[in-house]
N, CA, C and O atoms as CSV, one atom per row, in Angstrom:
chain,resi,resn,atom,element,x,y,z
A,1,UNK,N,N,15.808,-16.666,15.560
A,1,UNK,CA,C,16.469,-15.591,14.856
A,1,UNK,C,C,15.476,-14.454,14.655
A,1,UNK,O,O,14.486,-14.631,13.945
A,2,UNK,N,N,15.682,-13.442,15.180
A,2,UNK,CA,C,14.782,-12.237,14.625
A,2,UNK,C,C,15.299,-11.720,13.236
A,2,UNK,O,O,16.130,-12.371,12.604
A,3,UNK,N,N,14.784,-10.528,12.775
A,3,UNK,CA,C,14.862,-9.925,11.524
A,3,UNK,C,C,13.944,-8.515,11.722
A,3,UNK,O,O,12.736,-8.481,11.489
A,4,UNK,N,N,14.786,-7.286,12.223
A,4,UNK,CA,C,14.289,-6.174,12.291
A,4,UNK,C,C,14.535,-5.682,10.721
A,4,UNK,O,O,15.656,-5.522,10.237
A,5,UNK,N,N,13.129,-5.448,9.930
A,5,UNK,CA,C,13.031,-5.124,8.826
A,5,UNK,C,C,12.010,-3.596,8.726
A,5,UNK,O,O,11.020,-3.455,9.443
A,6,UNK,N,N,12.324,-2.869,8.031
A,6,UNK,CA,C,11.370,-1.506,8.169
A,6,UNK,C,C,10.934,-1.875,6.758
A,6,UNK,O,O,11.664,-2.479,5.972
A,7,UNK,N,N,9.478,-1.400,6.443
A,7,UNK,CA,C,8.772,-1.467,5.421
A,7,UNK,C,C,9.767,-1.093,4.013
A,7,UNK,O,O,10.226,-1.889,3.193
A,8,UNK,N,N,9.885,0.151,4.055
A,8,UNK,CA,C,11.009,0.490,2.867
A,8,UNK,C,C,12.127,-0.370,2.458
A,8,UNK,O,O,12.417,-0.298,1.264
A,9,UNK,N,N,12.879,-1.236,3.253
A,9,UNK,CA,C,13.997,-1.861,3.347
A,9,UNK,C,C,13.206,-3.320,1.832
A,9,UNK,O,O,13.735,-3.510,0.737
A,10,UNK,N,N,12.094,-3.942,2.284
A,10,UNK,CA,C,11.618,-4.784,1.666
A,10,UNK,C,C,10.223,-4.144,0.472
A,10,UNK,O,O,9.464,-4.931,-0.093
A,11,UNK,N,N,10.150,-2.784,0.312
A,11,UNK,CA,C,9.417,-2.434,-0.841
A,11,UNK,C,C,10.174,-3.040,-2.187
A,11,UNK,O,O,9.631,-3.564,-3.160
A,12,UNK,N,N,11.510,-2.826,-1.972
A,12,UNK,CA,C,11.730,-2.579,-3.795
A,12,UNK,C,C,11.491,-4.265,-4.229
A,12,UNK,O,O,11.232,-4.528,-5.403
A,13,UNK,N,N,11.622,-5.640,-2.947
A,13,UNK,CA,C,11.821,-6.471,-3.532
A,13,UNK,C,C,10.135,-7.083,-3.698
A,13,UNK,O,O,9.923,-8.262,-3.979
A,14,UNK,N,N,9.215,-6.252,-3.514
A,14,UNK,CA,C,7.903,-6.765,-2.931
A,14,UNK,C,C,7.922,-6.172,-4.570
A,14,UNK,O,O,7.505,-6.989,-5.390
A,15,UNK,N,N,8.188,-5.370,-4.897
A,15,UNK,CA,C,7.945,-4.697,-6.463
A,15,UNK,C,C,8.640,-5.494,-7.771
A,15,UNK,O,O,8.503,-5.904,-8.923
A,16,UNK,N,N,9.283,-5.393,-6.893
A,16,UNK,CA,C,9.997,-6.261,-8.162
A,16,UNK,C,C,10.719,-7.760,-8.366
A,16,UNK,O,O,11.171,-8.163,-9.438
A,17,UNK,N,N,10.729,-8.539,-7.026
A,17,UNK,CA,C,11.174,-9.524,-6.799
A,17,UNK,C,C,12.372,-9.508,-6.499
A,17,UNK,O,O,13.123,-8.578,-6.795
A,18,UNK,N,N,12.856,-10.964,-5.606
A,18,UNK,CA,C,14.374,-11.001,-5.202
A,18,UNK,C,C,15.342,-10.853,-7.032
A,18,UNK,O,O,15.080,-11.115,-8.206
A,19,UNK,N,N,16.478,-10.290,-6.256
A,19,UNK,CA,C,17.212,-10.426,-7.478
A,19,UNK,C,C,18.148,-12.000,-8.168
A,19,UNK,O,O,18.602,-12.985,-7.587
A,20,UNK,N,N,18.128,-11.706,-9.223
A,20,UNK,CA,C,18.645,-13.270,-9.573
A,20,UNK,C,C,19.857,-13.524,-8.553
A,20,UNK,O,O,20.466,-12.685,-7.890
A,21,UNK,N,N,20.105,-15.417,-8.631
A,21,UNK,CA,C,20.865,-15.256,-7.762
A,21,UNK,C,C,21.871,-15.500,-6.887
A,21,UNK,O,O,23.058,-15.818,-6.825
A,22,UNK,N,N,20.458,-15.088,-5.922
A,22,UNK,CA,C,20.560,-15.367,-4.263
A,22,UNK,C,C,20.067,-16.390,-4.033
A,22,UNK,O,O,18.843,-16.520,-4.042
A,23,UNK,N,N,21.072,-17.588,-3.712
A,23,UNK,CA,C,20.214,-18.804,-3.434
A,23,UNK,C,C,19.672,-18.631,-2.517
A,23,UNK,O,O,19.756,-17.786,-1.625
A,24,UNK,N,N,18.782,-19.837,-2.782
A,24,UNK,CA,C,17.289,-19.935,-2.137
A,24,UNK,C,C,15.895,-18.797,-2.761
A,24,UNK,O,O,14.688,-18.837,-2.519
A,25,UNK,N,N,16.404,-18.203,-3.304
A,25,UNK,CA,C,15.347,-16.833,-3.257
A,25,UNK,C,C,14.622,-17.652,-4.685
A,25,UNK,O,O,15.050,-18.535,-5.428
A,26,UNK,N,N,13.087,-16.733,-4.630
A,26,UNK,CA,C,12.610,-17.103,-5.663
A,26,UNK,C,C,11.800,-15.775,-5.943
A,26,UNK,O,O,11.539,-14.881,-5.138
A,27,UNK,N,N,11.538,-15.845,-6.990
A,27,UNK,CA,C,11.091,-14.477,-7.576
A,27,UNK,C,C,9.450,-14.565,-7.140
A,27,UNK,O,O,8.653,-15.457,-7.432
A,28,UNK,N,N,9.176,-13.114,-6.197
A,28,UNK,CA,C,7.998,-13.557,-5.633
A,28,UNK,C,C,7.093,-12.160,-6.210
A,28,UNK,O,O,5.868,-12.089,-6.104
A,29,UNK,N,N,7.968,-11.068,-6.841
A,29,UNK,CA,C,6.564,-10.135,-7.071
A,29,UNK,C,C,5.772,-9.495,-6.057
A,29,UNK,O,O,5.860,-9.775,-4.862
A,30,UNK,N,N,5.054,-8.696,-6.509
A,30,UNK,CA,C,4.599,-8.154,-4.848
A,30,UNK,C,C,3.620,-9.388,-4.623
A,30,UNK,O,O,2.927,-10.125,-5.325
A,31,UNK,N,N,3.905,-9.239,-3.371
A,31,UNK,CA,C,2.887,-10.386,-2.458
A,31,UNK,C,C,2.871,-9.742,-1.232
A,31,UNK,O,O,3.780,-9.629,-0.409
A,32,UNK,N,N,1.209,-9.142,-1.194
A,32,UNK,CA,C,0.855,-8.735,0.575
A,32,UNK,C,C,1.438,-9.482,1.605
A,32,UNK,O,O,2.084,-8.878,2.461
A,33,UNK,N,N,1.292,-10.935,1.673
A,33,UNK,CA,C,1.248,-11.991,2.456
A,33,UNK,C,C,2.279,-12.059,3.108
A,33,UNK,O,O,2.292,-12.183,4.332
A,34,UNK,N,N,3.589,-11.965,2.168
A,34,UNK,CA,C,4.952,-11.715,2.617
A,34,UNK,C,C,5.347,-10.517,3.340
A,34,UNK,O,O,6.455,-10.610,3.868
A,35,UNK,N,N,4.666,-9.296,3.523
A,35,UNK,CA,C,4.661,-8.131,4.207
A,35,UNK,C,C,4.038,-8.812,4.938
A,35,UNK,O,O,4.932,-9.494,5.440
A,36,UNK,N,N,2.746,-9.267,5.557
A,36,UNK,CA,C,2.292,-9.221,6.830
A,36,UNK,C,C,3.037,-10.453,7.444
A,36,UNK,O,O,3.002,-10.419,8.674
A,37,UNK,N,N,3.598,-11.363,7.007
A,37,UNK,CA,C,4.255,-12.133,7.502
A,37,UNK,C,C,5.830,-11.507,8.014
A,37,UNK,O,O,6.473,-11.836,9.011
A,38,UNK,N,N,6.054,-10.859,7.333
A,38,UNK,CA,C,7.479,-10.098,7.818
A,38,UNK,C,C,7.517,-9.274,9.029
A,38,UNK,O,O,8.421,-9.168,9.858
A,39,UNK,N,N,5.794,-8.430,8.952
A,39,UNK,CA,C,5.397,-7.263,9.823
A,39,UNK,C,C,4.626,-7.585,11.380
A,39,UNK,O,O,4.243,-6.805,12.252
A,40,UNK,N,N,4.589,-9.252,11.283
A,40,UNK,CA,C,4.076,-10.091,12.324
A,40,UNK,C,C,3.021,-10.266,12.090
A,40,UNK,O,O,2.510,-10.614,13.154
A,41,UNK,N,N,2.186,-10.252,11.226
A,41,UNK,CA,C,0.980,-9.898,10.493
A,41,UNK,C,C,-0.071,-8.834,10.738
A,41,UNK,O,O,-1.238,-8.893,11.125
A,42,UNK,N,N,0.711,-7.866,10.394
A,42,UNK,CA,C,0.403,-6.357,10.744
A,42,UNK,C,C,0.311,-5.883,8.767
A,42,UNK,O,O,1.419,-5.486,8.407
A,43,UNK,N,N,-0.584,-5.877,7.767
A,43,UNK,CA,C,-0.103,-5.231,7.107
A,43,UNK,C,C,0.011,-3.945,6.995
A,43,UNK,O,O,-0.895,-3.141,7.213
A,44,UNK,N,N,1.669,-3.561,6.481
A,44,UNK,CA,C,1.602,-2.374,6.622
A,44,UNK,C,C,1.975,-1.357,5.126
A,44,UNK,O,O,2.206,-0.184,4.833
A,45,UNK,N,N,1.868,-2.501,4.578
A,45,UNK,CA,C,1.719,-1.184,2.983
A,45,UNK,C,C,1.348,-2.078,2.310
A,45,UNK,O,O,1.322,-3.274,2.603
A,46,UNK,N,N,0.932,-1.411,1.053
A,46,UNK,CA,C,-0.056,-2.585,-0.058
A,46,UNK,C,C,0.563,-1.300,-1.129
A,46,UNK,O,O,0.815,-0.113,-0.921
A,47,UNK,N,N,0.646,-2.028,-2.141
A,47,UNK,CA,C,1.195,-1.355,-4.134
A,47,UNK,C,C,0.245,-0.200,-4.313
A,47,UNK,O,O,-0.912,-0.028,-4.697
A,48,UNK,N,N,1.166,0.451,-3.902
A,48,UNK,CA,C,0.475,1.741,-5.087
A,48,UNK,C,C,-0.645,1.825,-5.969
A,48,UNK,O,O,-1.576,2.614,-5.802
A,49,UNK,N,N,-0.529,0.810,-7.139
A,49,UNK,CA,C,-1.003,0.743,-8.248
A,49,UNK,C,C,-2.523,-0.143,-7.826
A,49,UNK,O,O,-3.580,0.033,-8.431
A,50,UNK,N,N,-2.357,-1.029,-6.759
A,50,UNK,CA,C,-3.249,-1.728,-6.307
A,50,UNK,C,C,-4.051,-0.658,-5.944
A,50,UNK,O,O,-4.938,-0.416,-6.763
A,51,UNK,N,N,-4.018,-0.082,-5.157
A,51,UNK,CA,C,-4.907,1.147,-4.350
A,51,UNK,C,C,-5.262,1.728,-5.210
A,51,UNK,O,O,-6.482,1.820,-5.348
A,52,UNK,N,N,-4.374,2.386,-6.185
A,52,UNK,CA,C,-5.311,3.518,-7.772
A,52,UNK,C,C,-6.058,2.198,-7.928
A,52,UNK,O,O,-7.159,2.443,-7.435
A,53,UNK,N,N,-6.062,1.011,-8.319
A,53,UNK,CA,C,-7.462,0.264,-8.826
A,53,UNK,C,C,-8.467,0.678,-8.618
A,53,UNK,O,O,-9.339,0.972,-9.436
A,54,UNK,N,N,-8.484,0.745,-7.682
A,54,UNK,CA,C,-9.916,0.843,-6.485
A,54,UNK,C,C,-10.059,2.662,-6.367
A,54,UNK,O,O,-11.034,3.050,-5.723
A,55,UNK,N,N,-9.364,3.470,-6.811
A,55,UNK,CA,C,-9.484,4.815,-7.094
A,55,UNK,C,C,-9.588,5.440,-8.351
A,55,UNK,O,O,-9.475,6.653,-8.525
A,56,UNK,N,N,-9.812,4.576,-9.254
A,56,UNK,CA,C,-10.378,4.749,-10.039
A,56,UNK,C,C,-11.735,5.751,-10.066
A,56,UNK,O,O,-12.630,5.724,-9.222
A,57,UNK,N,N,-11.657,6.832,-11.490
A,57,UNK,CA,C,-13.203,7.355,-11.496
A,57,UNK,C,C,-13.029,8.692,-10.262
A,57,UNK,O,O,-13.777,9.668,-10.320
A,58,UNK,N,N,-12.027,8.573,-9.259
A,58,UNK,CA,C,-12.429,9.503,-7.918
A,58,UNK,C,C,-12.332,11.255,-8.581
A,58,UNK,O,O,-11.388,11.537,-9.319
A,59,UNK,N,N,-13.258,12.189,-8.268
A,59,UNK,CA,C,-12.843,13.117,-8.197
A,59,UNK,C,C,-12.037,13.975,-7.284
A,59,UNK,O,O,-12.560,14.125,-6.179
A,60,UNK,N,N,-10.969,14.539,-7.454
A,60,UNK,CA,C,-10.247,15.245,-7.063
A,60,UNK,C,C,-10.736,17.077,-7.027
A,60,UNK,O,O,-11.540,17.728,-7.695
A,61,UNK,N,N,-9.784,17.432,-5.886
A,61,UNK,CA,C,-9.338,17.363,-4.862
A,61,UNK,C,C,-10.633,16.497,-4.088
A,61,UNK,O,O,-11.768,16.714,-4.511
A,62,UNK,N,N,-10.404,15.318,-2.724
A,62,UNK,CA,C,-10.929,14.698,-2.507
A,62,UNK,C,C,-10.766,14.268,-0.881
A,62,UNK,O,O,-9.719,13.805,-0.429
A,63,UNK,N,N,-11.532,14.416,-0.378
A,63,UNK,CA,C,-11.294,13.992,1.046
A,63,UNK,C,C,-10.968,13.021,1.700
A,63,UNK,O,O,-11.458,12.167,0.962
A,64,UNK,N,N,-10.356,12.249,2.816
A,64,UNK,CA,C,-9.826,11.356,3.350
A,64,UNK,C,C,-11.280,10.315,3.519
A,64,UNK,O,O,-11.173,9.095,3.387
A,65,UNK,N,N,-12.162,10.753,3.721
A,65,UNK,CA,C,-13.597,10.477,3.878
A,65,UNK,C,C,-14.071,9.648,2.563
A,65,UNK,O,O,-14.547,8.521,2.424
A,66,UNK,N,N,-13.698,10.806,1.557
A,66,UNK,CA,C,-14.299,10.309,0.377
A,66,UNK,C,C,-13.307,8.942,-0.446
A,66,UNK,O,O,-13.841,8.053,-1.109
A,67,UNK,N,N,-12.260,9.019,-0.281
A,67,UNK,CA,C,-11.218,8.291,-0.726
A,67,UNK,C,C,-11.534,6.880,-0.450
A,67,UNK,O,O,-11.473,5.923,-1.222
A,68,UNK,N,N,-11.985,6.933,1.162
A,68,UNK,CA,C,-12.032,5.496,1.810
A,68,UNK,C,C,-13.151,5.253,1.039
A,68,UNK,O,O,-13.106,4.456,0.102
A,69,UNK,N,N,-14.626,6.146,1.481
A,69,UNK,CA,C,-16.335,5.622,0.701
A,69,UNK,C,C,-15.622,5.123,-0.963
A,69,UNK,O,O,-16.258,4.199,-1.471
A,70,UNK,N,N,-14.908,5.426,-1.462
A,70,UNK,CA,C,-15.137,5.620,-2.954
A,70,UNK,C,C,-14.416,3.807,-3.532
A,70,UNK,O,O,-14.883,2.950,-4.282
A,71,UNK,N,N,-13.003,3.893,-2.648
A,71,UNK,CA,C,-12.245,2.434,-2.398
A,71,UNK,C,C,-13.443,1.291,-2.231
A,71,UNK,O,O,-13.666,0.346,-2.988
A,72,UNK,N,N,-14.151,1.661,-1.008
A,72,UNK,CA,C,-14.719,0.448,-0.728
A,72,UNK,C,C,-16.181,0.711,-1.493
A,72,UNK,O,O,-16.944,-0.093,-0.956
A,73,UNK,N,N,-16.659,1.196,-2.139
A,73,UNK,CA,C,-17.422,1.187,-2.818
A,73,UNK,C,C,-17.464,0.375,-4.154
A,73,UNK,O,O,-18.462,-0.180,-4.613
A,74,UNK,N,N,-15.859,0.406,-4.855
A,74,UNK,CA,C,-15.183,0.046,-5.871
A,74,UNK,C,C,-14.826,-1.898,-5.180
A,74,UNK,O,O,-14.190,-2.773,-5.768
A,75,UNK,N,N,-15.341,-1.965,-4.159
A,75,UNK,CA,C,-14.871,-3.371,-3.618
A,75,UNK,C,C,-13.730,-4.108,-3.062
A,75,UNK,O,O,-13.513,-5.319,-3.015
A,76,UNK,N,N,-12.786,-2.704,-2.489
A,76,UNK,CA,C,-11.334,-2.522,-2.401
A,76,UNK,C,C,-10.968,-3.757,-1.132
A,76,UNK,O,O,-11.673,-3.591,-0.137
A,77,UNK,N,N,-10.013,-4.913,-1.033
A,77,UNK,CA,C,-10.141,-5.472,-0.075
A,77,UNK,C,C,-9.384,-4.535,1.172
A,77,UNK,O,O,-8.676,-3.528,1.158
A,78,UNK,N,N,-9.900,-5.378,2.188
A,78,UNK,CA,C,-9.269,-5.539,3.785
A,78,UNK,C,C,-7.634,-4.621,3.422
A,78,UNK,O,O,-7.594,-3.407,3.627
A,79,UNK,N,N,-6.960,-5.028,3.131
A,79,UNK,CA,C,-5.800,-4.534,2.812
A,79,UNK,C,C,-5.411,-3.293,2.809
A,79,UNK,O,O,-4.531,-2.740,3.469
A,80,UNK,N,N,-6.641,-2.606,1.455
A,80,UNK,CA,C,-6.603,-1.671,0.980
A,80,UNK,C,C,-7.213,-0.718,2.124
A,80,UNK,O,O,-6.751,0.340,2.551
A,81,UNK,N,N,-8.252,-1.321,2.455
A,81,UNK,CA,C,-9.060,-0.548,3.369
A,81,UNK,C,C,-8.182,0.076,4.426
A,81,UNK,O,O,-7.846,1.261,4.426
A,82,UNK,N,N,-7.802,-0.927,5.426
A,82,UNK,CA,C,-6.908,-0.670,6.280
A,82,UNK,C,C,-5.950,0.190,5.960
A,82,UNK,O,O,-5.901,1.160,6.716
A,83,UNK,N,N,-5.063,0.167,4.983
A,83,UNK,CA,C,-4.260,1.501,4.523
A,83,UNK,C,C,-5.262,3.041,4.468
A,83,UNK,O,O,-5.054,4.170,4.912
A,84,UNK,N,N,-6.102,2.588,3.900
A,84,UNK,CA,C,-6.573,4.143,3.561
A,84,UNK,C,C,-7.275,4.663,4.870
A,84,UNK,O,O,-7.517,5.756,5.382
A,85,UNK,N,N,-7.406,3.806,5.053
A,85,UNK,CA,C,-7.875,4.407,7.012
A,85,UNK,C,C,-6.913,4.726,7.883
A,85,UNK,O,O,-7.052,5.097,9.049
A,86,UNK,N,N,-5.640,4.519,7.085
A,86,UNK,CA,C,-4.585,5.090,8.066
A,86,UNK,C,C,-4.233,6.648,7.550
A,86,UNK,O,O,-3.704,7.524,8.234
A,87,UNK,N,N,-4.710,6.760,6.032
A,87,UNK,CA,C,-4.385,8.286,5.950
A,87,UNK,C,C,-4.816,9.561,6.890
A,87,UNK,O,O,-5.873,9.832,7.460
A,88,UNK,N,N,-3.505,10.249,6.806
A,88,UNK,CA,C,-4.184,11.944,7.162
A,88,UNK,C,C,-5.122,12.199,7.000
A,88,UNK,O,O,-5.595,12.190,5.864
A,89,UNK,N,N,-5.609,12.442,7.757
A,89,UNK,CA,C,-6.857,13.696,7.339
A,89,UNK,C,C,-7.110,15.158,6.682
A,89,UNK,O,O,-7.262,16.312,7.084
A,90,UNK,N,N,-7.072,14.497,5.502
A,90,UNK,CA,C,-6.852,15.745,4.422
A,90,UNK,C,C,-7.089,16.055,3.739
A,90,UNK,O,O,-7.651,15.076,3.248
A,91,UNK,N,N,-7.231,17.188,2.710
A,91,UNK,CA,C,-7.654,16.689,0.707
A,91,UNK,C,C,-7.104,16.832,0.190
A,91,UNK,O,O,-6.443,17.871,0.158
A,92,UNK,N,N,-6.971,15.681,-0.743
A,92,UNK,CA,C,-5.913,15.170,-1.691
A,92,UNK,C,C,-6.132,15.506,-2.750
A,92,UNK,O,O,-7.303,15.506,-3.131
A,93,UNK,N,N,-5.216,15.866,-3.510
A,93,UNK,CA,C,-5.317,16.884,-4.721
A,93,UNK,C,C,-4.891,16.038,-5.992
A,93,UNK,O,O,-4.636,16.425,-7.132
A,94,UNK,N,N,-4.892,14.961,-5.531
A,94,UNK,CA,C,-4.341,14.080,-7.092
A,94,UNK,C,C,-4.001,12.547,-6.581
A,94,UNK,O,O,-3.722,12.336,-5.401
A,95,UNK,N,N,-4.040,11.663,-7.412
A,95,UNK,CA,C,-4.292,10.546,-7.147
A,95,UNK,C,C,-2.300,9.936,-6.197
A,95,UNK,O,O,-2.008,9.161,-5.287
A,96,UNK,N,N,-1.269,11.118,-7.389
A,96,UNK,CA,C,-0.009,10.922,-6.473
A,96,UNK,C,C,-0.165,11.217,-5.260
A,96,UNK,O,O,0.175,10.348,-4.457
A,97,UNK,N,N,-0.609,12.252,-4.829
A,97,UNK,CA,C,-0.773,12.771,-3.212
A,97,UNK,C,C,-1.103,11.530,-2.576
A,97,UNK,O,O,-0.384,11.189,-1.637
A,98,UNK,N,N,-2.136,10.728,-2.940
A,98,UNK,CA,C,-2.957,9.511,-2.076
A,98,UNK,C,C,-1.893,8.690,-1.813
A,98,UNK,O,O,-1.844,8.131,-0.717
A,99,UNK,N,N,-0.757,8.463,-2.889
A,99,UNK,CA,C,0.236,7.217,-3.188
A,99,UNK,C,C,1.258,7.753,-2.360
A,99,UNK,O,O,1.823,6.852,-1.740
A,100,UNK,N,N,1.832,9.208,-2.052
A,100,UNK,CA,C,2.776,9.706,-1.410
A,100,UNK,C,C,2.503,9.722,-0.040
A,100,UNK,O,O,3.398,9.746,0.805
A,101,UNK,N,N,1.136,9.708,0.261
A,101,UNK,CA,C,0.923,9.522,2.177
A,101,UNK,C,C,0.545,8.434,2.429
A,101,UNK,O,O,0.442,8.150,3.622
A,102,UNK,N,N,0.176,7.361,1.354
A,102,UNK,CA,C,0.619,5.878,1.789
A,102,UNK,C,C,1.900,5.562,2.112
A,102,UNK,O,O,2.208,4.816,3.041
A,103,UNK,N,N,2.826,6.227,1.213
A,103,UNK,CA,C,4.165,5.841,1.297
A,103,UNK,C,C,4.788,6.118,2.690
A,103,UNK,O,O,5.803,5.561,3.109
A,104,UNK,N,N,4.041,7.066,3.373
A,104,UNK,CA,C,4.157,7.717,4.219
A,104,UNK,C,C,3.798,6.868,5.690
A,104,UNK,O,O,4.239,7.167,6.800
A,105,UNK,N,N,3.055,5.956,5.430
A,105,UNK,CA,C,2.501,5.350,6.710
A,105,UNK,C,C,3.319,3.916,7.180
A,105,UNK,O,O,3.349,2.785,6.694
A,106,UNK,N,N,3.865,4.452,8.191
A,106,UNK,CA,C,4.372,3.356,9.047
A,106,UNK,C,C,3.868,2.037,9.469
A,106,UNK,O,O,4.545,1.327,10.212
């Protein structure tokens, strides 16, 4: 059986869990694991809020350059990394901008 799923289609339940229910389902919360398992193990988005962790402290406006040094400086995993290496090349003017061209990446 395949399952053509686009990232967006399975954000809201990675956020917030399956809804009550649906048998079989169990309330899973975001879980990377379940994205790269869905994505063939490609991850292709990681939480918002996860990524500000690790952006913490950054000064703004801020470069695509600096965003990544500053993440993995902060000890940001594999995950994170990989996302932020997929951003534009650009400067980001606020920590939403960073969260809106993640949202952005396929």
């Amino acid at each position: 059986m395949n399952i053509a799923l686009h990232s967006s289609d399975i954000w809201p339940i990675l956020e917030k869990g399956f809804p009550k229910g649906i048998p079989g389902a169990r309330q899973i919360g975001a879980q990377p694991n379940l994205i790269a398992s869905l994505t063939g193990g490609v991850m292709a988005k990681v939480n918002p809020i996860q990524v500000q962790k690790f952006l913490g402290g950054m000064d703004y406006p801020a470069s695509k350059d600096e965003i990544v040094d500053h993440a993995k400086s902060k000890g940001a995993d594999e995950n994170v990394m990989d996302v932020l290496e997929q951003l534009p090349e650009d400067d980001y003017q606020t920590p939403a901008d960073v969260s809106k061209a993640i949202g952005k990446i396929e």
